[in-house]
Coordinates of C-alpha atoms and ligand atoms in Angstrom, one line a residue:
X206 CA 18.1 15.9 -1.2
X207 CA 14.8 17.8 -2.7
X208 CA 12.5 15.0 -3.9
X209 CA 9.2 15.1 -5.9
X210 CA 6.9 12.0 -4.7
X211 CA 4.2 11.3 -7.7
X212 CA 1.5 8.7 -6.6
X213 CA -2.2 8.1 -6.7
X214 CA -3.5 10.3 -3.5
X215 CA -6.5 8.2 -3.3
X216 CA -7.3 5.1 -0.8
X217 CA -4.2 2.3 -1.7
X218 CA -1.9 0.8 -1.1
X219 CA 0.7 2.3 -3.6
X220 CA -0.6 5.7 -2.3
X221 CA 0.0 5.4 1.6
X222 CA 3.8 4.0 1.0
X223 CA 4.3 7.2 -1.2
X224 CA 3.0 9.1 1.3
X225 CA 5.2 7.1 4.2
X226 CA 8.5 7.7 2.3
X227 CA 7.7 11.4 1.9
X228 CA 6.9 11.7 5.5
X229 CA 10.1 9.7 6.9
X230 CA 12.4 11.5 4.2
X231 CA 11.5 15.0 5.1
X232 CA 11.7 13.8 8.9
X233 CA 15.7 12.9 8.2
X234 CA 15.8 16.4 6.6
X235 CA 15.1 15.9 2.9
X236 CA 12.9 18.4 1.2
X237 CA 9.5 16.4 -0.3
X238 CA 7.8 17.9 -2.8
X239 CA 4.3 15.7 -4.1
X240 CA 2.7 16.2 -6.8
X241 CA -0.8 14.9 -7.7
X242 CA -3.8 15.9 -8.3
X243 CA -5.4 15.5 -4.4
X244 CA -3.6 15.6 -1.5
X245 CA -2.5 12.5 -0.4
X246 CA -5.1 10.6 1.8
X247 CA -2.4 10.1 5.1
X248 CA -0.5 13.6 4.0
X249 CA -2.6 15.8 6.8
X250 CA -1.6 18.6 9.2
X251 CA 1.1 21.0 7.7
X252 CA 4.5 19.1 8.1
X253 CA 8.1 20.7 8.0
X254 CA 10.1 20.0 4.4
X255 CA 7.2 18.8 3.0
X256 CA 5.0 20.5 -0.1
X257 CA 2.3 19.5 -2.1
X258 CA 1.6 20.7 -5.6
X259 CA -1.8 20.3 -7.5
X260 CA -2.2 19.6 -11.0
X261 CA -4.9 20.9 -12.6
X262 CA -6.6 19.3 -15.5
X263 CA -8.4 21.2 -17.8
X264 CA -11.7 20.3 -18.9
X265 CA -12.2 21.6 -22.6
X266 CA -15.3 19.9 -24.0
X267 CA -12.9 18.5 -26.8
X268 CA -11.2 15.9 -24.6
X269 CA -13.7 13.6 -23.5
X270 CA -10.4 11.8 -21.8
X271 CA -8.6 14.9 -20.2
X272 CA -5.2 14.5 -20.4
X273 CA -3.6 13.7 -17.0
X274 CA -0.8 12.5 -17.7
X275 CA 0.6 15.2 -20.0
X276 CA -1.1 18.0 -17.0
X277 CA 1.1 15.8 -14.6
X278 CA 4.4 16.2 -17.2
X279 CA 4.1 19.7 -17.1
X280 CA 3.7 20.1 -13.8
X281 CA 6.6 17.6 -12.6
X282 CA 8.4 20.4 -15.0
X283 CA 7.8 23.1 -13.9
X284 CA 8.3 21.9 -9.6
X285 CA 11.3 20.4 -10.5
X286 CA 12.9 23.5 -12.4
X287 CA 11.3 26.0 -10.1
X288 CA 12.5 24.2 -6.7
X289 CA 15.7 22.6 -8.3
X290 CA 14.8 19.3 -7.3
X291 CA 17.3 16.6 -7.6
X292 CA 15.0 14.0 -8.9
X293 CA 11.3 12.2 -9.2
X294 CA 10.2 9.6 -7.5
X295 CA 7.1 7.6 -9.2
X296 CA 4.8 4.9 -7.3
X297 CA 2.7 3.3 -9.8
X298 CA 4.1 2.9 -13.5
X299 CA 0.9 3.6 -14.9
X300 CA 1.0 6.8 -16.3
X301 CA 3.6 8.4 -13.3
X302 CA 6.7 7.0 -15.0
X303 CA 5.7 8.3 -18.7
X304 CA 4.8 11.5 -17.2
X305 CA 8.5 11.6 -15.6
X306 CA 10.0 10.9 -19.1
X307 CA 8.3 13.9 -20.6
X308 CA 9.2 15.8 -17.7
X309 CA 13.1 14.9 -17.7
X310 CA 13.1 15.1 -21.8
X311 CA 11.2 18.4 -21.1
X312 CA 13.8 19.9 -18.8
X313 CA 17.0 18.2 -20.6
X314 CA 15.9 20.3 -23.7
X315 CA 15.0 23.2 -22.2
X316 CA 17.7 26.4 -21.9
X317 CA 19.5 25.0 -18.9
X318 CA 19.8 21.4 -19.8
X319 CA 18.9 20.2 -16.6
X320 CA 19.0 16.9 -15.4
X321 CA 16.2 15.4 -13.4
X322 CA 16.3 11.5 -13.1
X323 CA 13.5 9.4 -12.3
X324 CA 13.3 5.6 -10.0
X325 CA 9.9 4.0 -10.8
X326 CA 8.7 1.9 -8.1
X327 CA 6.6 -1.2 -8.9
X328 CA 3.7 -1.9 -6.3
X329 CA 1.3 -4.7 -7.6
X330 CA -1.6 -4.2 -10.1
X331 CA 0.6 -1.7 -12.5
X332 CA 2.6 -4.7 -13.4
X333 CA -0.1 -7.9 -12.4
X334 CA -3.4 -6.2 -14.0
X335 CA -2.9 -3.1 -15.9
X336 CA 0.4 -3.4 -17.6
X337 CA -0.8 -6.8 -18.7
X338 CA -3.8 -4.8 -21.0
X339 CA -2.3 -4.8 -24.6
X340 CA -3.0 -1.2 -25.1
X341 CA -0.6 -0.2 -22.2
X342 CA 1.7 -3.1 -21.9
X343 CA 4.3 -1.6 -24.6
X344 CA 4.3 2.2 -22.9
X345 CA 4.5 0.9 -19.4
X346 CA 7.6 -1.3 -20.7
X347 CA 9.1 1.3 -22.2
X348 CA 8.7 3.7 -19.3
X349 CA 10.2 1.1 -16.4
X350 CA 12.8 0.7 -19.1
X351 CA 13.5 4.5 -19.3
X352 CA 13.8 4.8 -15.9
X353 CA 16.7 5.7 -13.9
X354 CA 16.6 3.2 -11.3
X355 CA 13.4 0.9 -10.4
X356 CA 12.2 -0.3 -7.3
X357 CA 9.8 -3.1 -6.6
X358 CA 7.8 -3.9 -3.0
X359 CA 8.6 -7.7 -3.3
X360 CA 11.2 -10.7 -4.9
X361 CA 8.1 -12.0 -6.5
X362 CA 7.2 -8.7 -8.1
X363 CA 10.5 -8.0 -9.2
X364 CA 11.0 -11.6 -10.6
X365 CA 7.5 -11.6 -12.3
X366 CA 8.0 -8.2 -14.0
X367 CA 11.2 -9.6 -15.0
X368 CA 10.0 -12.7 -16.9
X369 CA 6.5 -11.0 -18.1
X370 CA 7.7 -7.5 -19.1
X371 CA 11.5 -9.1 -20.4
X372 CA 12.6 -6.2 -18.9
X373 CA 16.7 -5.7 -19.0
X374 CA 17.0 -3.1 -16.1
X375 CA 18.2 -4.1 -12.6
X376 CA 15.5 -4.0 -10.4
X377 CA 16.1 -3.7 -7.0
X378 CA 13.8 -5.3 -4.2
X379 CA 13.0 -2.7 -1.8
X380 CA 10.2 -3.8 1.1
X381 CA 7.4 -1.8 2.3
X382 CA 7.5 -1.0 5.9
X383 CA 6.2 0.7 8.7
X384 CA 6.6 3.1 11.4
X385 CA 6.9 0.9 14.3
X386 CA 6.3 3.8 16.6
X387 CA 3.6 4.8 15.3
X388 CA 2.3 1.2 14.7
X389 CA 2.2 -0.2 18.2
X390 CA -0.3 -2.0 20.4
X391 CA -0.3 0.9 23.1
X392 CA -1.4 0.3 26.3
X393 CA -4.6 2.5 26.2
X394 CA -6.4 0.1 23.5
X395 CA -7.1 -2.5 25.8
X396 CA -10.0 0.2 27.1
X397 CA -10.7 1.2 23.7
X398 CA -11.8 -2.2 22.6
X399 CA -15.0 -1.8 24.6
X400 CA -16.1 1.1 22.4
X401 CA -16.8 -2.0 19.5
X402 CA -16.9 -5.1 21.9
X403 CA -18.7 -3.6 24.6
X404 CA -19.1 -7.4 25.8
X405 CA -16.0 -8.3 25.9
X406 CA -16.0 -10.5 22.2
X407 CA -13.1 -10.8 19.8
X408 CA -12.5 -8.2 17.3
X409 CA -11.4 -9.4 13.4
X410 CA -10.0 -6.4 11.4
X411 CA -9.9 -6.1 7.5
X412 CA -8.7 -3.4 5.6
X413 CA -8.4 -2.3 2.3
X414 CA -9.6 -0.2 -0.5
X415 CA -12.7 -3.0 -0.8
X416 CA -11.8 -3.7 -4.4
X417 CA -12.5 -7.2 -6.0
X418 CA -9.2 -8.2 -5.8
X419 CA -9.4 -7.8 -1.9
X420 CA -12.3 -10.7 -1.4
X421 CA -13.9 -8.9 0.5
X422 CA -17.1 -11.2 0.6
X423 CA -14.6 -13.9 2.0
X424 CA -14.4 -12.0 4.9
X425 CA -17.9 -11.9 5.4
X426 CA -18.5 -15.7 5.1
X427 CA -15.2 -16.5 6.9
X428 CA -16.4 -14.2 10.5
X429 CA -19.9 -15.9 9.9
X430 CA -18.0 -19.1 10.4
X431 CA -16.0 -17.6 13.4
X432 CA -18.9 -15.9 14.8
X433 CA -21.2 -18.9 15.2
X434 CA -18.6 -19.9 17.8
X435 CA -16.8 -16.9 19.3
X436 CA -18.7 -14.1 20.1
X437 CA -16.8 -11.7 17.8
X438 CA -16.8 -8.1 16.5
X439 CA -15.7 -7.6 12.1
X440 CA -14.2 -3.9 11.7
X441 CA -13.9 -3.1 8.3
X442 CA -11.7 -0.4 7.3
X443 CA -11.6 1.7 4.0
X444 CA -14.2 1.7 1.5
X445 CA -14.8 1.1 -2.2
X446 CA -16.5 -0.5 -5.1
X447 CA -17.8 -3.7 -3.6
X448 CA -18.6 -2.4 -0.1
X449 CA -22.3 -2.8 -1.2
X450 CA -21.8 -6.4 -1.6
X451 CA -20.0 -7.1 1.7
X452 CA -23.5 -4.8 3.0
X453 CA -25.9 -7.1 1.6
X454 CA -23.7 -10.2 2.4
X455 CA -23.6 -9.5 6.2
X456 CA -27.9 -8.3 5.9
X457 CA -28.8 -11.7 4.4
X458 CA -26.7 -13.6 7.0
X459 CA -28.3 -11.9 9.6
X460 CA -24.6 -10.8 11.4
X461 CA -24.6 -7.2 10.0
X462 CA -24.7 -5.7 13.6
X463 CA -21.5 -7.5 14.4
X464 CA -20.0 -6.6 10.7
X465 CA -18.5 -2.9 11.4
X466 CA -18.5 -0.3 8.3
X467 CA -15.6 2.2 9.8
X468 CA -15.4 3.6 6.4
X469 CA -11.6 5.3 5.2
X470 CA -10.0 6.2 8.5
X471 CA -7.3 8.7 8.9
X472 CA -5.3 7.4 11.6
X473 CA -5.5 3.5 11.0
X474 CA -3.0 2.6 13.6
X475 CA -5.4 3.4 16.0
X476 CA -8.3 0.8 15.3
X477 CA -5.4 -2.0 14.0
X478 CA -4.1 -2.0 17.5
X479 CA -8.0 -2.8 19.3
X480 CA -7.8 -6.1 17.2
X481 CA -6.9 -10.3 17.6
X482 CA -7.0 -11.0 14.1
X483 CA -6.3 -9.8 10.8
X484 CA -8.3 -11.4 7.9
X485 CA -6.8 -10.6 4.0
X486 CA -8.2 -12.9 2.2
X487 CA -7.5 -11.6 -1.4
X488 CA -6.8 -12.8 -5.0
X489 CA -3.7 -11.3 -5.3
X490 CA -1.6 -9.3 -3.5
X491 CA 2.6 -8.0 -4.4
X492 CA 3.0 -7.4 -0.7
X493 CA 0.3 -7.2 1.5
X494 CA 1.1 -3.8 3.1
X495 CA -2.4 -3.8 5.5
X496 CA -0.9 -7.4 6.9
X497 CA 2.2 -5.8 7.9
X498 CA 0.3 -2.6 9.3
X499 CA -1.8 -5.5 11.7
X500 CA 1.4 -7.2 12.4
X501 CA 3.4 -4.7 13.9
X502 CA 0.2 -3.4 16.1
X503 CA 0.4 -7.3 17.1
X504 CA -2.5 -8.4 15.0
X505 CA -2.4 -11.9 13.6
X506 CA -2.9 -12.2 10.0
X507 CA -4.6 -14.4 8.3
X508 CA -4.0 -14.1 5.2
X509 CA -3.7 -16.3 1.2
X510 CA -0.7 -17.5 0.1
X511 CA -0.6 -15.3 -3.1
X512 CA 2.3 -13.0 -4.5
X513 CA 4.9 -11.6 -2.0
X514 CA 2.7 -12.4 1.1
X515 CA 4.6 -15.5 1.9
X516 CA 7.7 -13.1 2.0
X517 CA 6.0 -11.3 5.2
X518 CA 4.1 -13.8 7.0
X519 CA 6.0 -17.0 8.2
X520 CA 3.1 -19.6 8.3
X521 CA 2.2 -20.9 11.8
X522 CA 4.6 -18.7 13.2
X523 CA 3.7 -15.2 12.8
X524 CA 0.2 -15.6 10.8
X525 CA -1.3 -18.1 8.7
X526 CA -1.5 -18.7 5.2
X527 CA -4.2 -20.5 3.0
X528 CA -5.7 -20.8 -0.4
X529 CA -8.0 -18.3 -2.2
X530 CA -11.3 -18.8 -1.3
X531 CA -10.5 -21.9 1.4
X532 CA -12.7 -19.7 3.8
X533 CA -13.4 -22.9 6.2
X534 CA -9.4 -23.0 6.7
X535 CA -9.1 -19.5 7.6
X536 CA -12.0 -19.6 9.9
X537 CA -10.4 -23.0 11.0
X538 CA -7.4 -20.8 12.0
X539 CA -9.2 -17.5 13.2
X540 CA -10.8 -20.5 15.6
X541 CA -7.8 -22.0 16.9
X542 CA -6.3 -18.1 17.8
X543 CA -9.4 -17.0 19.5
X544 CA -9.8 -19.8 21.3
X545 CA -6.5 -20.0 22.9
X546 CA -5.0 -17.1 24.5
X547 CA -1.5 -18.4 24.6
X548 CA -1.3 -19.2 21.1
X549 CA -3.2 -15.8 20.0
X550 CA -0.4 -14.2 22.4
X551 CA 2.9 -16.0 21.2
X552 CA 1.8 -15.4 17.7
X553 CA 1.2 -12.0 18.0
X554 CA 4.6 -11.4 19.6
X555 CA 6.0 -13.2 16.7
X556 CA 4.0 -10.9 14.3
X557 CA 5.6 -7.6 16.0
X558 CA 9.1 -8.9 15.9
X559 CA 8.7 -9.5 12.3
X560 CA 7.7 -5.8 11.1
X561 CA 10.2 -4.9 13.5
X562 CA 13.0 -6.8 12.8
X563 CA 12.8 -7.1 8.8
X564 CA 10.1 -4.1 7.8
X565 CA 10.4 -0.9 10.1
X566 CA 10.9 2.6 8.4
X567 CA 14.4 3.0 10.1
X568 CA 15.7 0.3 8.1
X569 CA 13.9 0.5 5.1
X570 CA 14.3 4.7 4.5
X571 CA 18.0 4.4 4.5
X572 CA 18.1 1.9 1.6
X573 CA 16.0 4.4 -0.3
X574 CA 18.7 6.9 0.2
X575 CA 21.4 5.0 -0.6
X576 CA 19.3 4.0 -3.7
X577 CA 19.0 7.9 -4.6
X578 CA 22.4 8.2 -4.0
X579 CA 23.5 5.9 -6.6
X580 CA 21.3 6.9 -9.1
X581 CA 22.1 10.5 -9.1
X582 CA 26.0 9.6 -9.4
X583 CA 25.1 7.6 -12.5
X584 CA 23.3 10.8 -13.9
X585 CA 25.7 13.0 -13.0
Ligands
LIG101 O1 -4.4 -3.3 -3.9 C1 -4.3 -2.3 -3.3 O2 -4.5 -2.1 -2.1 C2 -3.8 -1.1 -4.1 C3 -2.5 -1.3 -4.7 C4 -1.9 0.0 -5.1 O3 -1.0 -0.1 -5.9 O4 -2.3 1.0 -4.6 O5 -1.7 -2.1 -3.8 C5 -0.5 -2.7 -4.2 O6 0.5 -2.0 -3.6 C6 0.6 -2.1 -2.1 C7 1.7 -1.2 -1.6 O7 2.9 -1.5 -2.1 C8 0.8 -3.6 -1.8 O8 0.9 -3.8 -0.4 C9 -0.4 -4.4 -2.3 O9 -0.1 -5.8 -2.1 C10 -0.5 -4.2 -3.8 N1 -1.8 -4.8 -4.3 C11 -1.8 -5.8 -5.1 O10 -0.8 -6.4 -5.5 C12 -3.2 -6.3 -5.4

């Protein structure tokens, strides 16, 4: 099939599953076409089947609000005409799927009466925060509405835009995943660990795009708790509005040479796999795609019980779960792991046969296939 991926290029969540698919797909021989306006943050080194095209906004003085999502119209035009793609794939409602409408009105209008379907795929904040705002609510209904097929990450995001949105279409719950080959505790980052823990302490990992909805304060004050008794390394991966704050938090504490700033990172696999623990402590999350990363590097997540995390982490067995902002419980359980090698171990095993057993690409990819299948024989 000849796909065109639309998603927000920049540091997210919704971004690097985009960017995964497209990957994976154009390694089982489709051909992936992206359009955005950056290259996608994980889309680096030239890759077979795989093109990205830029779209250009133009700045006239008149639009103080530049008009991306007509640019992005156009542009999903003109790819999809020029390169006969078979459809659009769109990872974010907010504006991607209204942009894919104009694009497939566009095309169905034009001299050839083309058809070029769209599947919206629902990943978290388009449907929990933004789509909730009044003044894009009714478009970002209309647009998942539109839509030729729709995807969502979890059960709980597909039943919660169900019941808020009222939306009729089926939605169909496909996981994230990950490439479990790629993701792996190799061998080699046992020695690796010394380059952060030269003394041999525990390493904590968090990683996200340090937005508020990630807590990120929480895990400041929850590896001061785990630091007063484990000596212990924090890496902190990805950047982002409230990095300053998790700065000063760590200065005023008096830990911030054990609290380590690894800024965005390119190839994240490689400083999951040096870590014990995973701490995600957020308000909110439809998935929890960074906890799945951890897990199938053998990281232990510890994590809240919000959204669709439940639906990958198995309290007690392959992470822990806790309330937002019950930071004495997750240090509680960040304890009881580093303090006990057998239980650290046997949870971590459990953690890897979970992304590997319900969340790897190879059985993920295939049910976005079949999903393509089916929705081009319905537009057919
Ligand atoms: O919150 C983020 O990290 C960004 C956001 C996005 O859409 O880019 O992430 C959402 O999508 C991820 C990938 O599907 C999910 O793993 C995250 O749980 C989800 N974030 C929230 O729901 C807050």
């Amino acid at each position: 099939m000849k796909i065109g991926i639309t998603c927000y290029p920049t540091y997210g969540g919704s971004g690097v599953v985009a960017t995964e698919l497209g990957l994976e797909l154009a390694q089982r021989g489709h051909e992936i076409h992206f359009i955005s306006y950056a290259q996608p943050i994980r889309l680096t080194g030239p890759h077979p089947n795989i093109h990205y095209h830029e779209v250009e906004v133009s700045r006239y003085p008149l639009f103080d609000y530049p008009p991306y999502d007509l640019a992005l119209a156009t542009r999903m035009a003109e790819v999809s005409e020029l390169y006969e793609l078979d459809l659009l794939h769109v990872h974010y409602a907010i504006p991607h799927s209204v942009s894919a409408m104009l694009a497939r009105q566009m095309l169905a209008a034009g001299p050839k009466h083309r058809k070029l379907p769209f599947v919206t795929t629902l990943h978290g904040t388009d449907i929990t925060l933004v789509g909730q705002d009044r003044s894009y609510l009714p478009i970002t209904r209309y647009s998942i509405e539109q839509s030729d097929g729709v995807t969502a990450i979890s059960e709980y995001l597909r039943e919660r835009t169900v019941r808020e949105f009222e939306i009729k279409n089926n939605i169909q719950v496909i996981y994230n995943f990950v490439n479990c080959d790629v993701y792996v505790r190799d061998p080699e980052a046992a020695k690796r660990r010394s380059e952060y823990a030269p003394r041999g302490e525990r390493i904590l990992v968090h990683l996200s795009n340090f937005r508020p909805v990630k807590r990120i304060t929480d895990t400041i004050e929850i590896f001061d708790r785990v630091r007063k008794k484990v000596p212990s390394k924090l890496l902190l991966i990805g950047d982002g509005p409230d990095r300053s704050r998790a700065e000063w938090l760590a200065v005023q504490k008096g830990i911030h040479n054990d609290v380590l700033f690894l800024g965005k990172q390119d190839q994240v696999h490689e400083k999951l796999a040096l870590a014990d623990v995973m701490l995600l402590p957020s308000e909110l999350e439809s998935f929890g795609l960074a906890a799945l990363e951890g897990m199938a590097c053998e990281v232990v997540p510890i994590a809240t019980r919000v959204g669709g995390v439940p639906e990958v982490i198995e309290h007690g067995k392959s992470g822990y779960l806790a309330d937002v902002g019950d930071v004495e419980t997750m240090a509680r359980y960040a304890l009881e792991l580093l303090t006990d090698n057998n239980r650290l171990r046997e949870m971590s095993q459990a953690a890897r046969l979970v992304s590997k057993s319900r969340f790897c690409s190879s059985e993920i990819i295939p049910q976005y296939e079949d999903f393509y299948r089916r929705v081009l024989a319905r537009s057919s």
